[in-house]
Short mmCIF file of C-alpha atoms and ligand atoms in Angstrom, two decimals:
data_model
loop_
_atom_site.label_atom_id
_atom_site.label_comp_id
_atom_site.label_asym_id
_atom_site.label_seq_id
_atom_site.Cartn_x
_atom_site.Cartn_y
_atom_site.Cartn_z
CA UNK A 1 -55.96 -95.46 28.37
CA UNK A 2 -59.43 -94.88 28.22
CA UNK A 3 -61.30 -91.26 27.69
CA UNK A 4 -61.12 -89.23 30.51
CA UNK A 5 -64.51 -88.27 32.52
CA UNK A 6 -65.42 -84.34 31.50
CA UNK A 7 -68.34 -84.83 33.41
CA UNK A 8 -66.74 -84.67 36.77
CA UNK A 9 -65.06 -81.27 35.55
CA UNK A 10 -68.04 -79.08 35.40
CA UNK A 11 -68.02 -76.95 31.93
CA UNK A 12 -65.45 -73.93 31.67
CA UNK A 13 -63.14 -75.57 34.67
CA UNK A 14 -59.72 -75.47 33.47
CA UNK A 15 -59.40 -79.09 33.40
CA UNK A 16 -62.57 -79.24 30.75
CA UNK A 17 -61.31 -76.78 29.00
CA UNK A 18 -57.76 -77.91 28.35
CA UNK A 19 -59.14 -81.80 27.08
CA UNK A 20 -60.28 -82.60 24.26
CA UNK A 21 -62.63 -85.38 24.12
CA UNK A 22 -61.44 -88.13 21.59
CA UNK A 23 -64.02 -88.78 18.68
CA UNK A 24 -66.35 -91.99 19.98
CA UNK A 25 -65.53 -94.18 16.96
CA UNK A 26 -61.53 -93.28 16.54
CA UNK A 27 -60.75 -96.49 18.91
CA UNK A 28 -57.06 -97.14 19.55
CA UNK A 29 -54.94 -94.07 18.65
CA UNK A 30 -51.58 -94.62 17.86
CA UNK A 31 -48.46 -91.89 17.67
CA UNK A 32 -45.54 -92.49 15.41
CA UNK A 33 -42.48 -90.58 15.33
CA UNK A 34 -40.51 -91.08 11.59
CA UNK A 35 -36.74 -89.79 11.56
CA UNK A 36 -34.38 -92.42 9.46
CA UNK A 37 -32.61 -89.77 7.56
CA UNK A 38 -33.46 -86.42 6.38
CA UNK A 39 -37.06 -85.89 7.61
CA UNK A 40 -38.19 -86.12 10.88
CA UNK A 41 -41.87 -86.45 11.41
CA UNK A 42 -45.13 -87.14 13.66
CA UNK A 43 -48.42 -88.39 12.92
CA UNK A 44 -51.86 -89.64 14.44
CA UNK A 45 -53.70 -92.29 13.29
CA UNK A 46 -56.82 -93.81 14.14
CA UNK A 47 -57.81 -97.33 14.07
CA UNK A 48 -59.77 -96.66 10.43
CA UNK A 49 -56.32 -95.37 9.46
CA UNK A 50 -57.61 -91.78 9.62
CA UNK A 51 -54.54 -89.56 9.60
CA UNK A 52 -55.49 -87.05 12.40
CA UNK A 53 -52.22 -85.29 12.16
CA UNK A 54 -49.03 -85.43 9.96
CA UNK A 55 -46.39 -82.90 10.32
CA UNK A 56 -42.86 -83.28 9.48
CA UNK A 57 -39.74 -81.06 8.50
CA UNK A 58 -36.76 -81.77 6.40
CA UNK A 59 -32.85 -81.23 6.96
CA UNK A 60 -32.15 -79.56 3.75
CA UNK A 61 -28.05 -79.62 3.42
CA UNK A 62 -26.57 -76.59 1.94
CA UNK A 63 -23.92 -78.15 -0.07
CA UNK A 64 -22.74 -82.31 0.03
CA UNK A 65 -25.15 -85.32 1.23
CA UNK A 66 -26.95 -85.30 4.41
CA UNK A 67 -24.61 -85.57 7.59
CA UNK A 68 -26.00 -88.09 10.05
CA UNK A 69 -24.96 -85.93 13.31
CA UNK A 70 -26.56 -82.69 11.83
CA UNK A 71 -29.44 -84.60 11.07
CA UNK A 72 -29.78 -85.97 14.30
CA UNK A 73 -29.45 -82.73 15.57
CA UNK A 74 -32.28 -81.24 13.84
CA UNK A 75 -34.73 -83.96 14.42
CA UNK A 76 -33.69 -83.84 18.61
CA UNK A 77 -34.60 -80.03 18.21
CA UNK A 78 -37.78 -80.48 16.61
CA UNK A 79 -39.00 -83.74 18.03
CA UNK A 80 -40.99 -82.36 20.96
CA UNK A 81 -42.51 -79.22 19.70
CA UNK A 82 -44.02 -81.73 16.59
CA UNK A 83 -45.01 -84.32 18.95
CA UNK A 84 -47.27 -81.37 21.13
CA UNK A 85 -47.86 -80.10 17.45
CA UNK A 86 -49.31 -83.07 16.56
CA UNK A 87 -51.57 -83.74 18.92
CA UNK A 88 -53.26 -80.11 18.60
CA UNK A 89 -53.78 -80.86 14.75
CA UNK A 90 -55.32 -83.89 16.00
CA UNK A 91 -57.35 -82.32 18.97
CA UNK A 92 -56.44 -84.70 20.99
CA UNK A 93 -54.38 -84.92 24.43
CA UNK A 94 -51.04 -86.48 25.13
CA UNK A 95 -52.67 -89.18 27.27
CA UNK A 96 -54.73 -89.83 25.21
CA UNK A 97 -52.67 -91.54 23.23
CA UNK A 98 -53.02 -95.48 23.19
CA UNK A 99 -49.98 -96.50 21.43
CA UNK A 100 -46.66 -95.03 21.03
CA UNK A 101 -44.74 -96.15 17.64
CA UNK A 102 -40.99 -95.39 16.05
CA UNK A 103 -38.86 -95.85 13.08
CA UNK A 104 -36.71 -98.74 14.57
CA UNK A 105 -34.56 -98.52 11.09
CA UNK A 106 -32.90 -99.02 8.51
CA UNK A 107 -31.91 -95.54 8.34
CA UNK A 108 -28.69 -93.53 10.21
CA UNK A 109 -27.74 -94.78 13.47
CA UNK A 110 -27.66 -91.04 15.46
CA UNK A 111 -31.39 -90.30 13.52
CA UNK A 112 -32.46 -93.52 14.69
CA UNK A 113 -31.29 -93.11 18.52
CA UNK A 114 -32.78 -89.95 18.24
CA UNK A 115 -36.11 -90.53 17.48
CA UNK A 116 -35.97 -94.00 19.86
CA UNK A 117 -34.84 -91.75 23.03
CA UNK A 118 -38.17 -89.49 22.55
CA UNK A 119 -40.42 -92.74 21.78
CA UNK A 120 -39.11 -93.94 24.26
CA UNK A 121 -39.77 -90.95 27.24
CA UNK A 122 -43.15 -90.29 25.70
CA UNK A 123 -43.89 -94.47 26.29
CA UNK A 124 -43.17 -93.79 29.68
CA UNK A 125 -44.94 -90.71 30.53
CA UNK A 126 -48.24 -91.18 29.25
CA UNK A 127 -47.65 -95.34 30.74
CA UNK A 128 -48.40 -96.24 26.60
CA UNK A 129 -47.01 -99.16 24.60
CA UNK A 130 -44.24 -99.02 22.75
CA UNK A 131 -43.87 -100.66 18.96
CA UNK A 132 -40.25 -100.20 16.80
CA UNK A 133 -41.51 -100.42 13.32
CA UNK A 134 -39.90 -101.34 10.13
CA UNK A 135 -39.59 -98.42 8.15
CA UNK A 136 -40.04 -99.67 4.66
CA UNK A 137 -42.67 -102.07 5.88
CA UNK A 138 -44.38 -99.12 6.82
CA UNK A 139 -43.89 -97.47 3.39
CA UNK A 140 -46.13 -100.07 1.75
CA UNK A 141 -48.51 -100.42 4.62
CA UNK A 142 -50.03 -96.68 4.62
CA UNK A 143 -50.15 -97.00 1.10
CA UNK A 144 -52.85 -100.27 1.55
CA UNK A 145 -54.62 -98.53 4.09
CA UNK A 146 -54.96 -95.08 1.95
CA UNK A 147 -55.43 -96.37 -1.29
CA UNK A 148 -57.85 -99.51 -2.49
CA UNK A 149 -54.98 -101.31 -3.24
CA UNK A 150 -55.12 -104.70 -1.20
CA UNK A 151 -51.80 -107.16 -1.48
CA UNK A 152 -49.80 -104.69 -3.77
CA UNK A 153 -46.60 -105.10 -5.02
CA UNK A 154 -44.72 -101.93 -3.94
CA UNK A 155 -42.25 -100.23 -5.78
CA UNK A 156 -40.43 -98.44 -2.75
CA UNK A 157 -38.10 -95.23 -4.67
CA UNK A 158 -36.70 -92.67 -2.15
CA UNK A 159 -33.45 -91.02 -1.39
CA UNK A 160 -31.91 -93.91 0.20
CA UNK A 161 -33.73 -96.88 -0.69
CA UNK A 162 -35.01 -98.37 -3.99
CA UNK A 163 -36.58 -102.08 -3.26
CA UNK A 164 -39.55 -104.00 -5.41
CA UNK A 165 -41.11 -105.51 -2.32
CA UNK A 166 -44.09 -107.98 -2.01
CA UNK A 167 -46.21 -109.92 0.49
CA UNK A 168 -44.63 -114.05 0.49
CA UNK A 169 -45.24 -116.53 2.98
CA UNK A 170 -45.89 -114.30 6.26
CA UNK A 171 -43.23 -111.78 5.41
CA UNK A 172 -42.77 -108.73 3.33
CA UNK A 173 -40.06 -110.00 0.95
CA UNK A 174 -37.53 -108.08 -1.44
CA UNK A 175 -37.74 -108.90 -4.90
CA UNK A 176 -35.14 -106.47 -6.02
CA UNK A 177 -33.11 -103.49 -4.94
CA UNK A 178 -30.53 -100.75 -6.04
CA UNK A 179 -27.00 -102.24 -5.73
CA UNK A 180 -25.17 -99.38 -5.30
CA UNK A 181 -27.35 -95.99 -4.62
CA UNK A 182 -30.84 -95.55 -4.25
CA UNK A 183 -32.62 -93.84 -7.37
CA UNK A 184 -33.07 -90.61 -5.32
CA UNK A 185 -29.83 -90.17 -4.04
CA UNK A 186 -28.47 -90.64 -7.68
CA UNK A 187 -31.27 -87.32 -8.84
CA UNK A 188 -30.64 -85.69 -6.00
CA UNK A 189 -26.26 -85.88 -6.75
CA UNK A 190 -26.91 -84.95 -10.24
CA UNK A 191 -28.80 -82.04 -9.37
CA UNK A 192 -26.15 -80.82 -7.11
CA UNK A 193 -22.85 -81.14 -9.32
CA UNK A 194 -24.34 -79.30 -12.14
CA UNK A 195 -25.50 -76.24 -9.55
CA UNK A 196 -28.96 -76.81 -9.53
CA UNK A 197 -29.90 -77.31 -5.57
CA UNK A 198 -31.96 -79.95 -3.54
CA UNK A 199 -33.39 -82.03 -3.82
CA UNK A 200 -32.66 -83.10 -7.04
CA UNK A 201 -36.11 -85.25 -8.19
CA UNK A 202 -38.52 -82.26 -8.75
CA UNK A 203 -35.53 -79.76 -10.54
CA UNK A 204 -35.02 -82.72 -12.73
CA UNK A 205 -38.86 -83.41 -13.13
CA UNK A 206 -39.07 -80.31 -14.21
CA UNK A 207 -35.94 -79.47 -16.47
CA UNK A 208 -37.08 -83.31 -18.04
CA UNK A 209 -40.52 -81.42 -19.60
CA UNK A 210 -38.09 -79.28 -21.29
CA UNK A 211 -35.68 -81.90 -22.52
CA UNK A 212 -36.47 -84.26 -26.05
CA UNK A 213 -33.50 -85.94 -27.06
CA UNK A 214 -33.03 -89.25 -25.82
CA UNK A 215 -28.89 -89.48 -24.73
CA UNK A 216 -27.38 -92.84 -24.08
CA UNK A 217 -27.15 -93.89 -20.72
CA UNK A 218 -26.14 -97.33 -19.29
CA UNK A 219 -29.18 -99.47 -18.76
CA UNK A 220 -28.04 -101.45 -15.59
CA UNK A 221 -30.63 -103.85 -14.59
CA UNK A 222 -29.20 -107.31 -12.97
CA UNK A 223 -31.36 -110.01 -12.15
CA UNK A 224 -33.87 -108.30 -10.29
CA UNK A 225 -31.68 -105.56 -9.28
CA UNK A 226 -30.66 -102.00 -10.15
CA UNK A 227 -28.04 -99.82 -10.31
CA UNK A 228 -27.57 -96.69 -10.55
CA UNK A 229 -23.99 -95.12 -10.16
CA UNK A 230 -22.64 -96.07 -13.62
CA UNK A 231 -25.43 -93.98 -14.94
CA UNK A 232 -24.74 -90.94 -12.54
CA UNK A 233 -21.27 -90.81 -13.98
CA UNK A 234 -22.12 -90.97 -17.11
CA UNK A 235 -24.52 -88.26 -17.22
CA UNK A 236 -22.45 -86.32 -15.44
CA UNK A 237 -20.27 -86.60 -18.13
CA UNK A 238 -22.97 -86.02 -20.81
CA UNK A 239 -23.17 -82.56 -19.01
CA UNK A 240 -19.29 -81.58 -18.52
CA UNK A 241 -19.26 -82.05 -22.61
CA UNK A 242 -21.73 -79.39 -23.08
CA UNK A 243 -25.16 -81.28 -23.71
CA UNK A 244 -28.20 -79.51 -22.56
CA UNK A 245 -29.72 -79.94 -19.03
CA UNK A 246 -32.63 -80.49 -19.89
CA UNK A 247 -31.93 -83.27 -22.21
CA UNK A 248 -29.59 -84.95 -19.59
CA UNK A 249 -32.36 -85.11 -17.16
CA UNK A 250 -34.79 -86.05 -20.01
CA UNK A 251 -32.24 -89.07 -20.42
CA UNK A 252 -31.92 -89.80 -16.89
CA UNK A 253 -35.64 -90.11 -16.22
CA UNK A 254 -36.51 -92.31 -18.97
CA UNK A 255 -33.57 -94.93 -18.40
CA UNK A 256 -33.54 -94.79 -14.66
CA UNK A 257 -37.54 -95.17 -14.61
CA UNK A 258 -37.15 -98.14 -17.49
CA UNK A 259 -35.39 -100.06 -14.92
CA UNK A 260 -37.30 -99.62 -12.34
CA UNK A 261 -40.38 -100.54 -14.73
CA UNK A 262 -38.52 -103.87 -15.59
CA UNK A 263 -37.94 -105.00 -12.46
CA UNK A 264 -40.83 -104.19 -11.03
CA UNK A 265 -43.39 -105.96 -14.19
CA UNK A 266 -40.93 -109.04 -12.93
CA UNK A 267 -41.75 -109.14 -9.32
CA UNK A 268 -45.18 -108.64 -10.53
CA UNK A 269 -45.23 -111.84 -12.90
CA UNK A 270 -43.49 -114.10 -10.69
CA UNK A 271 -45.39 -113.32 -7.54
CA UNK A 272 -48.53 -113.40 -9.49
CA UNK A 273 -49.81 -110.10 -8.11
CA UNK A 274 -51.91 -107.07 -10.40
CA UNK A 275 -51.40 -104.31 -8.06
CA UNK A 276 -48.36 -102.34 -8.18
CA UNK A 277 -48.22 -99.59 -4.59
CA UNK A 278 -45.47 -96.62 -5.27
CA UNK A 279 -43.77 -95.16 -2.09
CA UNK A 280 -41.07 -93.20 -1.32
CA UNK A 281 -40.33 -89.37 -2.37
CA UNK A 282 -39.47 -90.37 -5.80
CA UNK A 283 -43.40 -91.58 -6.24
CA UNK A 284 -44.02 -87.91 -6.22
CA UNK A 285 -42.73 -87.84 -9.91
CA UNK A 286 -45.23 -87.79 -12.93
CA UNK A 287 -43.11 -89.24 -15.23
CA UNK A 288 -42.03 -92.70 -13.09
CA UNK A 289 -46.01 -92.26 -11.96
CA UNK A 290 -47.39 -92.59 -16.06
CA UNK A 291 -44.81 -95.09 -17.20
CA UNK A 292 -45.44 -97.68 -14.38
CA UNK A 293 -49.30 -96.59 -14.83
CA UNK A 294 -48.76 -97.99 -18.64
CA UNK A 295 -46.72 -101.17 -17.73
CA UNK A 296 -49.82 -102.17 -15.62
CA UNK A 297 -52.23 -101.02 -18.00
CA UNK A 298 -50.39 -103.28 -19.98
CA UNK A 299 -50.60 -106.62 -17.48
CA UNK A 300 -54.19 -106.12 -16.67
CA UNK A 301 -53.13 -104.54 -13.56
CA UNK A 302 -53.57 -101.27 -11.43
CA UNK A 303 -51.34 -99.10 -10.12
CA UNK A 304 -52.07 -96.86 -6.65
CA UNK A 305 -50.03 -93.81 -5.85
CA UNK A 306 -51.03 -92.63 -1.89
CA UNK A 307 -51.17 -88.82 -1.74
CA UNK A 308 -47.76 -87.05 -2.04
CA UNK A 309 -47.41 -86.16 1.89
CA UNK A 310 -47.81 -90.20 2.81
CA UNK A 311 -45.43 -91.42 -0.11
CA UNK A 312 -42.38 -89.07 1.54
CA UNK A 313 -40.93 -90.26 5.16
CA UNK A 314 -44.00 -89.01 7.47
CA UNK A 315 -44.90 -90.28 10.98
CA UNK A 316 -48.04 -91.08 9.61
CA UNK A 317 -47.29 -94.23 7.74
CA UNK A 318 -45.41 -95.47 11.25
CA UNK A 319 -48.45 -94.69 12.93
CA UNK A 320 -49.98 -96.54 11.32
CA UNK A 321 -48.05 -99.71 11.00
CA UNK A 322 -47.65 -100.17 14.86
CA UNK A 323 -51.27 -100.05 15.36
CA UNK A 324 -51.43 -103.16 13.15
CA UNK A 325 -48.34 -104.50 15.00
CA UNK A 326 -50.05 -103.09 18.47
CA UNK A 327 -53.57 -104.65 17.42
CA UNK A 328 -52.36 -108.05 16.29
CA UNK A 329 -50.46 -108.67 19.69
CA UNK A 330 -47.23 -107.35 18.73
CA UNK A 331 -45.62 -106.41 22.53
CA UNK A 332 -42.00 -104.62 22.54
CA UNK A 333 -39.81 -104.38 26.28
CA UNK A 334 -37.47 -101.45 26.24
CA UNK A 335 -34.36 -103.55 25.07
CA UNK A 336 -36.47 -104.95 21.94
CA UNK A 337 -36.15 -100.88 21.32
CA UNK A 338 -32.77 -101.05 20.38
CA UNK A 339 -32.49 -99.81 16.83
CA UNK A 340 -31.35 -101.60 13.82
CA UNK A 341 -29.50 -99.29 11.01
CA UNK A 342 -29.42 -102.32 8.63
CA UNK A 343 -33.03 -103.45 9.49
CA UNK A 344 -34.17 -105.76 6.76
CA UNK A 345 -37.69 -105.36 5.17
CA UNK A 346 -38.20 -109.56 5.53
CA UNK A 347 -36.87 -109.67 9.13
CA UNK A 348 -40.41 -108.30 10.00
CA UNK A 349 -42.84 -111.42 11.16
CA UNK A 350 -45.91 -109.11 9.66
CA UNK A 351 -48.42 -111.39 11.97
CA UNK A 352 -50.80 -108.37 11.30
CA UNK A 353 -51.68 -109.73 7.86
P1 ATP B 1 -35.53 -92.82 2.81
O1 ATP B 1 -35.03 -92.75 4.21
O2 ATP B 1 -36.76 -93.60 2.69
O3 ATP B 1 -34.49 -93.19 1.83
P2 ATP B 1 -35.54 -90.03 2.05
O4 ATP B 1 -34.93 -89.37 3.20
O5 ATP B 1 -34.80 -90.08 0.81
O6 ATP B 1 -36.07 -91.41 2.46
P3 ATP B 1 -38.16 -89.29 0.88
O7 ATP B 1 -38.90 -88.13 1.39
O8 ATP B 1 -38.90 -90.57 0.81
O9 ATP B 1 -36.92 -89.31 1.82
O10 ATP B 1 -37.61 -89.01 -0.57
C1 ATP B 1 -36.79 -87.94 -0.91
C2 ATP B 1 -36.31 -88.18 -2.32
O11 ATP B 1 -37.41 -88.03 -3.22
C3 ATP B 1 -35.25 -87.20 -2.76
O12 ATP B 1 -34.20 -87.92 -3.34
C4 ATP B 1 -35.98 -86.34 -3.79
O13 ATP B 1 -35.12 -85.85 -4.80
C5 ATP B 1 -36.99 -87.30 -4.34
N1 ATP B 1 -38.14 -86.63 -4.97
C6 ATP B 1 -39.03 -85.79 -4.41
N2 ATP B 1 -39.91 -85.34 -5.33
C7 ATP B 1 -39.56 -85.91 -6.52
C8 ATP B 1 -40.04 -85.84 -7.85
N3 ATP B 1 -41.07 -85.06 -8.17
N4 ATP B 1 -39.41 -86.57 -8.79
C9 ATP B 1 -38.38 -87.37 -8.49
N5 ATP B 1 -37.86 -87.47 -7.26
C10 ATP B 1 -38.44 -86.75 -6.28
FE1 FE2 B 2 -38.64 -93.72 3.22
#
């Protein structure tokens, strides 16, 4: 869809006054609607990866993990009055809108259909494209376009997902994962059996500032993977026996990080890469963020962290990704819409790159 004509409008008709020309060097605008698991979320982006809009709200469960069909719920109620929200942030009109992208998975399968349905009606009403992207994928490609970091290995940490993935032979590949939860999840459960509220990362963050004695914790690293459950329990324990909060979450943070430093300096090494990306809400930490600064610092390498609203689930980073997908030919009919909860990062044919 091209700009529309103001010209024939006259200034102050109604028609003028309700569009907003697009900027003349944005190009191909693409909309991307994020909603996987807790957070749903819309963004703009512009074919220099300018973020034009990126607004996004969180389920925040009272008490217990996240249920799917509440989830789901929230993001159907939100969903339209963020997409209309997104394009006034961005000044721009609905129809303007060259490209329409989603979070085709992994994530929970009622968020997922969700989010699809509404990609799916906006596709059709403004006559755009539609593009399912990878959500992980999309993790580590915002974070290329955002930061100067150019084939990165990313070290992907959120609620649900902890992966070491890097560019190989055409595909984003996985180097390592959690085995069991993903590092989040296991801060976040913490957090919540000892009383302390959600999410669980920044309470520990900053209980950990407070904390000093180093606790033993199992160090679970396997091959290239992580795990992290053994270690919940036994913290948990640590706690139930009477040792201070603070220096449980101390403990926590330096072994769970540790892992996540080994694996990662492995992926590095092996794929022969000096760039290490962090994604994912866990990024956000300071701690993870200065020990995988030193490992790199260490290999001659750099780490990049994108800013702290593109490392959490945003609509931005999917945006973004299918206008690469979009741009490099990438075509999608409604049944290649269907979502995938189990969508694996090195299914993706990343033909953009
Ligand atoms: P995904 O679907 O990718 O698994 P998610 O729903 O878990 O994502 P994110 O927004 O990427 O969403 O990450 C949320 C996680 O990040 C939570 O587990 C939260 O505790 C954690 N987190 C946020 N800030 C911090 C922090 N400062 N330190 C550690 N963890 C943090
Ligand atoms: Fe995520």
């Amino acid at each position: 869809m091209g700009a529309l004509d103001t010209s024939k409008f006259g200034n102050g008709s109604e028609v003028a006054r309700a569009y907003i020309p697009r900027p003349p060097s944005a190009g191909v605008l693409c909309l991307g609607i994020e909603g996987t698991a807790h957070t749903v979320g819309v963004g703009i982006v512009d074919e220099k990866a300018r973020v034009l809009a990126n607004v996004y709200d969180m389920v925040r469960p009272e008490k217990g993990g996240i249920h799917p069909r509440e989830a789901a719920n929230h993001h159907a109620e939100l969903v339209v009055p963020m997409i209309r929200k997104a394009a006034d942030v961005a000044g721009v009109a609905l129809r303007d809108v060259d490209v329409v992208a989603f979070s085709q998975g992994p994530g929970l399968g009622p968020c997922l259909r969700t989010v699809a349905t509404a990609a799916r009606a906006l596709a059709l009403s403004i006559d755009a494209p539609i593009v399912g992207v990878n959500h992980c994928v999309a993790h580590l490609e915002i974070g290329r376009a955002v930061t100067d970091a150019e084939d990165p290995v990313l070290l992907y940490v959120s609620g649900g997902n902890t992966q070491v993935i890097a560019f190989a032979r055409g595909r984003y590949r996985v180097f390592g994962e959690t085995l069991d939860i993903g590092v989040g999840n296991m801060l976040d459960k913490f957090a919540r059996e000892t009383g302390h509220g959600f999410p669980g990362g920044p309470i520990l963050e900053r209980a950990a500032t407070e904390g000093g004695s180093l606790l033993p914790l199992p160090y679970s690293v396997k091959g290239m993977d992580v795990a992290f459950s053994g270690l919940l329990t036994a913290a948990l324990q640590l706690h139930r026996k009477g040792e201070r909060f603070e220096d449980v979450a101390f403990s926590i943070q330096e072994v769970a990080f540790a892992m996540l430093c080994e694996v990662t300096e492995r992926a590095m090494a092996h794929v022969e890469k000096d760039e290490v990306l962090l994604g994912g809400g866990v990024a956000r930490n300071q701690r993870l963020q200065g020990m995988v600064d030193r490992m790199a610092r260490d290999r001659d390498a750099r780490m990049f962290v994108p800013p702290a609203e593109l490392c959490i689930d945003n609509g931005a980073m999917i945006a973004w990704t299918g206008l690469l997908m979009h741009k490099a030919g990438v075509r999608m009919s409604v049944e290649d819409t269907v979502v995938d909860q189990r969508f694996r990062t090195d299914e993706v044919d990343a033909v953009w790159r």
